[in-house]
Coordinates of C-alpha atoms and ligand atoms in Angstrom, one line a residue:
M1 CA 0.0 0.0 0.0
N2 CA 1.5 3.5 -0.4
M3 CA 0.3 6.9 0.0
T4 CA 0.3 8.3 -3.7
E5 CA -2.4 5.5 -4.6
I6 CA -4.7 6.4 -1.7
I7 CA -4.4 10.4 -2.1
A8 CA -5.3 9.2 -6.1
K9 CA -8.0 7.0 -5.2
K10 CA -9.8 9.8 -3.1
R11 CA -9.2 12.6 -5.3
D12 CA -11.2 10.3 -8.2
G13 CA -14.1 9.7 -5.9
A14 CA -13.7 6.2 -4.9
T15 CA -14.1 4.9 -1.3
L16 CA -11.1 4.5 1.1
S17 CA -11.2 0.8 2.8
E18 CA -10.3 0.5 6.6
A19 CA -6.7 -1.0 5.7
E20 CA -6.2 2.2 3.7
I21 CA -7.3 4.9 6.6
S22 CA -5.5 2.8 8.8
F23 CA -2.1 3.2 6.9
F24 CA -2.8 6.9 6.4
I25 CA -3.3 7.6 10.3
T26 CA -0.4 5.3 11.9
G27 CA 1.7 7.2 9.3
V28 CA 0.6 10.4 10.5
V29 CA 1.6 9.8 13.9
N30 CA 4.9 8.0 13.2
G31 CA 6.0 10.7 10.8
S32 CA 6.4 8.0 7.8
I33 CA 4.2 10.4 5.6
P34 CA 4.8 14.0 5.1
D35 CA 2.7 16.7 5.4
Y36 CA 2.3 17.3 1.9
Q37 CA 0.8 14.2 1.0
S38 CA -1.1 14.3 4.1
S39 CA -2.3 17.7 3.0
A40 CA -3.4 16.4 -0.1
L41 CA -5.6 13.7 1.2
L42 CA -7.3 15.9 3.7
M43 CA -8.1 18.1 0.6
A44 CA -9.2 15.5 -1.6
I45 CA -11.4 14.0 1.5
Y46 CA -12.6 17.7 1.8
L47 CA -13.6 17.8 -2.0
N48 CA -15.0 14.2 -2.8
K49 CA -16.3 13.7 1.2
M50 CA -16.1 10.3 3.0
N51 CA -19.3 8.2 3.5
A52 CA -20.8 7.0 6.8
R53 CA -18.2 3.7 7.2
E54 CA -15.3 5.6 6.1
T55 CA -16.0 8.2 8.5
T56 CA -16.4 5.6 11.4
F57 CA -13.4 3.9 10.5
L58 CA -11.2 7.3 10.6
T59 CA -13.0 8.2 14.2
R60 CA -11.7 4.9 15.2
C61 CA -8.3 4.8 13.9
M62 CA -8.0 8.2 15.5
M63 CA -9.2 7.5 18.6
E64 CA -6.6 4.4 18.5
S65 CA -3.8 6.8 17.6
G66 CA -2.8 7.1 21.1
D67 CA -3.7 6.6 24.9
Q68 CA -7.3 6.2 26.0
I69 CA -8.3 7.3 29.1
D70 CA -9.8 4.6 31.3
L71 CA -12.4 5.7 33.8
T72 CA -13.8 2.6 35.1
K73 CA -12.0 3.0 38.4
I74 CA -14.7 6.1 39.1
P75 CA -18.2 4.5 39.8
G76 CA -21.5 5.6 38.0
I77 CA -21.9 6.4 34.1
K78 CA -19.3 9.3 33.1
V79 CA -21.3 11.6 31.1
D80 CA -18.8 14.1 28.9
K81 CA -20.2 17.2 27.3
H82 CA -18.7 19.3 23.9
S83 CA -19.3 22.2 22.2
T84 CA -18.2 22.9 18.4
G85 CA -17.0 25.8 19.3
G86 CA -18.5 29.8 19.9
V87 CA -17.8 33.0 21.5
G88 CA -18.5 33.5 24.6
D89 CA -19.1 30.1 25.4
K90 CA -18.4 29.7 29.0
T91 CA -20.7 27.0 29.4
T92 CA -18.4 24.3 30.5
L93 CA -17.6 26.6 33.8
V94 CA -21.4 26.8 34.6
L95 CA -22.3 23.1 33.3
T96 CA -20.0 21.2 35.0
P97 CA -20.0 22.5 38.5
L98 CA -24.0 22.4 38.2
V99 CA -23.9 19.0 37.4
A100 CA -21.6 17.4 39.8
A101 CA -23.6 19.4 42.3
C102 CA -26.4 17.2 41.5
G103 CA -24.8 13.9 42.4
V104 CA -23.2 13.0 39.1
P105 CA -19.5 12.6 38.3
V106 CA -18.0 15.0 35.7
A107 CA -14.5 14.3 33.9
K108 CA -14.1 16.9 31.5
M109 CA -11.2 17.0 29.0
T110 CA -11.0 20.1 27.7
G111 CA -9.0 22.4 24.7
K112 CA -7.5 25.8 24.3
G113 CA -9.4 28.7 22.1
L114 CA -8.0 28.6 18.3
G115 CA -9.1 31.7 15.8
H116 CA -12.1 33.5 16.7
T117 CA -13.3 30.7 19.3
G118 CA -12.2 30.6 22.7
G119 CA -11.2 27.6 25.1
T120 CA -12.1 26.6 28.4
M121 CA -8.6 25.7 29.4
D122 CA -7.5 29.6 28.8
K123 CA -10.4 31.0 30.5
L124 CA -9.5 28.7 33.8
E125 CA -6.1 30.0 33.9
S126 CA -7.4 33.3 34.9
F127 CA -7.4 31.8 38.3
K128 CA -3.4 32.0 39.8
G129 CA -1.8 28.9 40.6
I130 CA -4.6 26.6 38.3
R131 CA -3.3 23.1 37.3
T132 CA -4.8 22.7 33.5
A133 CA -3.1 19.6 32.7
L134 CA -3.5 16.9 35.3
D135 CA -2.4 13.2 35.0
Q136 CA -4.4 10.7 34.4
K137 CA -4.2 9.3 38.0
A138 CA -5.0 12.9 39.2
F139 CA -7.7 13.5 36.9
I140 CA -9.1 10.5 38.4
K141 CA -8.2 10.7 41.9
Q142 CA -10.1 14.3 41.9
V143 CA -13.1 13.0 39.9
K144 CA -13.1 10.4 42.7
K145 CA -12.8 12.7 45.5
I146 CA -14.9 15.8 44.6
R147 CA -16.9 14.6 41.7
L148 CA -15.3 17.2 38.9
A149 CA -12.2 17.5 37.5
V150 CA -11.6 19.5 34.3
S151 CA -8.4 19.1 32.6
G152 CA -6.3 20.0 28.9
Q153 CA -5.9 16.8 26.9
S154 CA -2.9 14.6 27.8
G155 CA -0.1 15.0 25.6
N156 CA -0.5 12.0 23.5
L157 CA -4.6 11.7 23.4
V158 CA -5.5 11.3 19.8
P159 CA -1.7 12.6 18.6
A160 CA -3.7 11.9 15.1
D161 CA -6.0 14.8 15.6
Q162 CA -3.3 17.2 17.1
H163 CA -1.4 16.7 13.9
L164 CA -4.3 16.8 11.4
Y165 CA -5.9 19.9 12.6
A166 CA -2.9 21.6 12.5
L167 CA -2.8 21.0 9.0
R168 CA -6.5 21.5 8.2
D169 CA -6.2 24.7 9.9
V170 CA -3.6 25.9 7.3
T171 CA -4.7 24.3 4.2
S172 CA -8.5 25.2 4.5
T173 CA -9.7 22.0 4.9
V174 CA -11.3 22.4 8.5
D175 CA -14.9 22.9 7.5
N176 CA -15.7 19.3 6.2
L177 CA -18.4 17.3 8.0
S178 CA -16.3 13.9 8.4
L179 CA -13.2 15.5 9.3
I180 CA -15.1 17.6 12.2
S181 CA -17.0 14.6 13.3
A182 CA -13.9 12.4 13.4
S183 CA -11.7 14.8 15.3
I184 CA -14.5 15.8 17.9
M185 CA -15.6 12.2 18.5
S186 CA -12.4 10.3 18.4
K187 CA -11.0 12.7 21.3
K188 CA -14.6 12.4 23.3
L189 CA -14.2 8.7 23.1
A190 CA -10.5 8.6 23.7
S191 CA -11.7 10.4 26.9
G192 CA -13.1 7.7 28.1
A193 CA -16.5 8.7 28.8
D194 CA -19.6 6.6 28.8
A195 CA -22.0 9.1 27.5
I196 CA -21.8 12.3 25.6
V197 CA -23.7 15.3 25.3
L198 CA -22.7 17.5 21.7
D199 CA -23.4 21.0 22.1
V200 CA -23.4 21.5 18.5
K201 CA -23.5 25.6 17.4
V202 CA -25.6 27.1 14.2
G203 CA -24.5 30.6 13.2
N204 CA -21.7 32.4 11.8
G205 CA -19.9 32.1 15.5
G206 CA -19.6 28.4 14.6
F207 CA -19.1 25.6 11.9
N208 CA -22.7 25.4 10.9
P209 CA -24.3 28.5 8.7
N210 CA -27.7 27.2 9.1
V211 CA -29.9 24.4 10.9
A212 CA -30.0 21.8 8.6
A213 CA -25.5 21.9 8.4
A214 CA -26.1 21.9 12.5
R215 CA -28.5 18.6 12.2
K216 CA -26.3 16.9 9.4
L217 CA -23.1 17.4 11.5
A218 CA -25.2 16.2 14.9
K219 CA -26.5 13.2 13.7
T220 CA -23.0 12.0 11.7
M221 CA -21.6 12.2 15.3
I222 CA -24.5 10.4 17.2
R223 CA -24.4 7.8 14.6
I224 CA -20.3 7.5 15.0
G225 CA -21.2 7.5 19.1
Q226 CA -23.7 4.9 18.9
Q227 CA -21.4 2.8 16.6
M228 CA -19.0 2.9 19.5
D229 CA -21.7 2.0 22.1
R230 CA -22.0 5.2 23.6
Q231 CA -25.0 6.9 24.2
T232 CA -25.0 10.1 22.5
V233 CA -27.3 12.9 22.3
A234 CA -27.0 16.5 20.4
V235 CA -28.3 20.0 21.4
I236 CA -28.5 22.5 18.6
S237 CA -27.6 25.8 20.3
R238 CA -28.1 29.5 18.5
M239 CA -24.5 31.0 17.7
D240 CA -25.8 33.8 15.8
Q241 CA -24.8 36.0 18.6
P242 CA -22.1 35.6 21.3
L243 CA -23.5 33.4 24.1
G244 CA -24.0 35.7 27.2
R245 CA -22.3 39.6 27.3
A246 CA -18.6 38.4 28.2
V247 CA -16.5 37.7 25.6
G248 CA -12.7 36.9 26.4
N249 CA -10.8 35.1 29.2
S250 CA -11.4 36.5 33.0
I251 CA -14.2 38.4 31.5
E252 CA -16.2 35.4 30.8
V253 CA -15.1 33.3 34.2
I254 CA -16.6 36.3 36.0
E255 CA -20.0 36.0 34.2
A256 CA -19.8 32.3 34.3
I257 CA -19.5 32.9 38.5
E258 CA -22.7 35.5 38.3
T259 CA -24.0 32.8 36.8
L260 CA -23.5 30.2 39.7
K261 CA -24.3 32.9 41.9
G262 CA -27.9 33.0 40.1
N263 CA -27.6 36.5 38.2
G264 CA -26.5 35.0 34.9
P265 CA -27.9 36.0 31.3
K266 CA -30.8 34.0 30.1
D267 CA -29.5 32.4 26.9
L268 CA -26.5 30.8 29.1
V269 CA -28.8 29.8 31.5
D270 CA -31.0 28.3 29.5
L271 CA -28.4 26.5 27.6
S272 CA -26.5 25.4 30.4
L273 CA -30.2 23.9 32.1
E274 CA -30.6 22.0 28.9
L275 CA -27.5 20.8 28.5
G276 CA -27.4 19.6 32.1
V277 CA -30.7 17.9 31.9
Q278 CA -29.3 15.9 29.0
M279 CA -26.3 15.0 31.2
L280 CA -28.5 13.9 34.2
M281 CA -30.9 11.7 31.7
L282 CA -28.0 10.2 30.1
S283 CA -26.2 9.6 34.0
G284 CA -28.6 6.9 34.2
K285 CA -30.1 8.9 37.5
F286 CA -33.1 10.3 36.1
S287 CA -35.8 9.1 33.8
N288 CA -37.6 12.8 34.0
K289 CA -36.6 15.8 32.4
V290 CA -38.7 18.1 34.5
A291 CA -37.3 16.8 37.8
A292 CA -33.9 17.1 36.5
R293 CA -34.4 20.5 35.6
K294 CA -36.0 21.4 39.0
L295 CA -32.8 19.7 40.8
L296 CA -30.5 21.8 37.9
K297 CA -32.3 25.0 39.2
Q298 CA -32.1 24.0 42.9
Q299 CA -28.4 23.5 42.9
L300 CA -28.1 26.7 41.1
K301 CA -30.4 28.7 43.8
S302 CA -28.8 27.0 47.2
G303 CA -25.5 27.9 46.0
A304 CA -24.9 24.2 46.0
A305 CA -23.3 24.8 42.2
L306 CA -21.2 28.0 43.4
K307 CA -19.3 25.8 46.4
M308 CA -18.7 23.0 43.6
F309 CA -17.3 25.7 41.7
K310 CA -14.9 26.9 44.3
K311 CA -14.0 23.4 45.5
F312 CA -12.8 21.9 41.9
I313 CA -11.0 25.5 41.4
K314 CA -9.2 24.8 44.6
A315 CA -8.6 21.4 43.9
Q316 CA -6.5 22.0 40.8
G317 CA -4.5 24.6 42.8
G318 CA -6.2 27.6 42.1
D319 CA -6.6 30.8 43.9
V320 CA -10.3 30.8 45.0
A321 CA -10.1 34.1 46.1
P322 CA -11.1 36.0 42.9
I323 CA -14.4 34.4 43.0
M324 CA -15.5 36.7 45.8
D325 CA -13.4 39.6 44.4
Y326 CA -13.4 40.0 41.0
A327 CA -10.8 42.8 41.2
Q328 CA -8.1 40.2 41.6
F329 CA -8.6 38.5 38.3
P330 CA -6.2 39.6 35.4
S331 CA -7.3 42.5 34.1
A332 CA -6.8 45.1 31.0
K333 CA -5.0 48.0 31.7
Y334 CA -7.2 50.2 28.4
K335 CA -10.5 50.4 27.6
L336 CA -13.1 52.1 25.0
E337 CA -16.8 52.0 24.2
V338 CA -18.3 51.3 20.9
N339 CA -21.2 53.5 20.6
A340 CA -24.4 53.3 18.6
P341 CA -24.2 55.3 15.6
K342 CA -28.3 55.4 15.6
S343 CA -31.4 54.6 17.5
G344 CA -33.4 51.5 17.4
W345 CA -33.5 47.8 18.0
I346 CA -30.6 45.2 17.9
K347 CA -31.8 42.7 14.6
R348 CA -28.5 41.1 14.0
L349 CA -25.1 40.8 16.2
N350 CA -22.3 39.3 14.3
A351 CA -20.5 36.4 16.8
R352 CA -17.7 35.9 14.5
T353 CA -16.8 39.7 14.4
I354 CA -17.0 40.0 17.9
G355 CA -14.7 36.7 18.3
L356 CA -12.2 37.8 15.8
G357 CA -12.3 41.4 17.6
S358 CA -11.6 39.8 21.0
M359 CA -8.8 37.9 19.2
Q360 CA -7.1 40.9 18.3
L361 CA -7.5 42.6 21.3
G362 CA -5.1 39.9 23.3
A363 CA -7.9 37.4 24.4
G364 CA -7.3 34.8 21.5
R365 CA -5.0 32.8 19.3
Q366 CA -4.2 32.9 15.5
K367 CA -1.7 30.4 15.9
K368 CA -1.2 27.5 18.6
S369 CA 1.7 29.2 19.9
D370 CA 0.6 32.8 20.1
P371 CA 0.0 33.9 23.8
I372 CA -3.2 35.2 25.2
D373 CA -3.9 38.2 27.3
L374 CA -6.2 36.9 30.2
G375 CA -7.6 40.5 30.8
A376 CA -8.7 41.3 27.0
G377 CA -12.0 40.9 25.9
I378 CA -15.3 42.4 25.0
Y379 CA -18.2 43.2 27.2
L380 CA -21.3 43.2 25.0
H381 CA -23.9 46.2 26.4
K382 CA -26.4 45.7 23.8
K383 CA -27.6 42.6 22.1
I384 CA -30.3 41.2 19.6
G385 CA -33.7 42.4 20.5
E386 CA -32.3 45.2 22.9
K387 CA -33.5 48.7 22.3
V388 CA -30.5 51.3 21.7
T389 CA -30.7 55.2 21.4
S390 CA -28.0 57.3 19.4
G391 CA -24.4 57.3 21.4
E392 CA -25.4 54.6 23.8
R393 CA -22.7 51.8 24.6
L394 CA -23.1 49.1 22.6
A395 CA -19.6 47.3 24.0
T396 CA -16.8 48.2 26.1
L397 CA -13.4 47.0 24.7
Y398 CA -10.8 45.9 26.7
T399 CA -6.6 45.3 25.9
N400 CA -3.3 45.5 27.5
K401 CA -2.4 46.9 24.0
K402 CA -3.5 50.3 23.2
K403 CA -2.7 50.8 20.1
T404 CA -5.4 47.7 18.7
L405 CA -8.3 49.9 20.6
Q406 CA -9.6 52.0 17.8
E407 CA -9.0 50.0 15.2
V408 CA -10.8 47.3 16.5
A409 CA -13.7 49.5 17.5
N410 CA -14.1 50.5 13.7
L411 CA -14.0 46.6 12.9
M412 CA -16.6 45.9 15.8
L413 CA -18.8 48.6 14.9
P414 CA -20.6 46.8 12.0
A415 CA -21.4 43.6 14.1
W416 CA -24.4 45.4 15.1
S417 CA -27.4 45.7 12.7
I418 CA -30.0 48.3 13.8
G419 CA -33.3 48.4 12.7
T420 CA -36.6 50.4 13.3
K421 CA -39.1 47.6 14.4
K422 CA -39.0 45.5 17.6
V423 CA -37.5 42.0 17.0
T424 CA -38.4 39.1 18.7
L425 CA -35.5 37.1 20.4
K426 CA -35.4 33.4 19.3
S427 CA -34.6 31.0 22.0
V428 CA -31.3 29.7 22.4
V429 CA -32.0 25.9 21.8
V430 CA -33.3 25.1 18.6
E431 CA -33.7 21.3 19.1
V432 CA -32.5 18.4 21.0
L433 CA -31.7 15.1 19.0
Ligands
URA501 N1 -13.5 21.1 17.0 C1 -13.0 20.1 17.1 O1 -12.3 19.6 17.9 N2 -12.3 19.4 15.9 C2 -12.7 19.9 14.6 O2 -12.6 19.2 13.4 C3 -13.7 20.9 14.8 C4 -13.9 21.5 16.1

């Protein structure tokens, strides 16, 4: 078997066998296949697509390309959650302590942000001293002890994806149903969860431009999960505007803490509750969605979820003082307001533009190796459906790079479309599959 023939086969629209897919993934990981051949195959897959069988083979080979975490020592059904990526998406910070406070163990592997989307690992770095890279033993020990651990992926978890994702990023081959599904599901499966809740975003802030595309991605990943004997559910949620009002790192952590204190924005609360209901149902501890929702709301109201959050930050070595005193979080030296050019109602708020702006202010990274500014970000004073008067604040930009402020402010203004008629806000949860 050789790589040139495999590339030619996919280039000509044929179906790859399991042996050919396995040959490719093995070669990617052991370095015997050069990046130019991997890139060529990725582009052939991008253009000619993979069928369902090929996608499942690809997922399995990627999953088996490195370490697989064994969570069987933790009693009970371990449910993981994964978001396809968005702007202002701090759901993991709210949801994981919330579900753990309901008595369900949560062992969450998470990632760093790239491009216009953020990552939970970066947000957690807002806590001085926190360990975001737990080894397998420490990870399992912590879940057994306090029911919750959140860690970055171990160095050798799905190495095939680490390599292929970097290549896809620079060859414009990220946006492909099979490649996205295999990338996400291989990591979830290798992370050892028994059941998976997927948060599939729809709108300009994520990968899926419309509900049909999101549904297709959700169904593909559900099918892969089921074929691997993992119960998998998908929630399709709106990402046509950022989630909540805060976009950045420490600014998002503050919004997540406020949500755990019972003062969260409606869209973030609604999504966290829906994902929480699905996680509790999959855990096997609930058979009634109404009862599951009621318990989640109780844990928010009673402060139990906030208590769990503190416990988890402390267990991972983080300084918990900023939870009660936000001034202790990393902050930005400079700020600038973006003001409304006219009066009316916000019709649209482009999530992607806001995500890119936040990245330029320093909150995100263009390349994997870029450092990030934990204090940078954007606070949105006006979102879809809200009334605004000319000159009123639309957003406040925060940064430590003074020079970028005006430039980013100019780029941000077109993110808001202001209309003359009242707009009805659609629910953040589109559907559950
Ligand atoms: N998230 C991933 O982990 N992989 C993709 O390909 C897309 C989103």
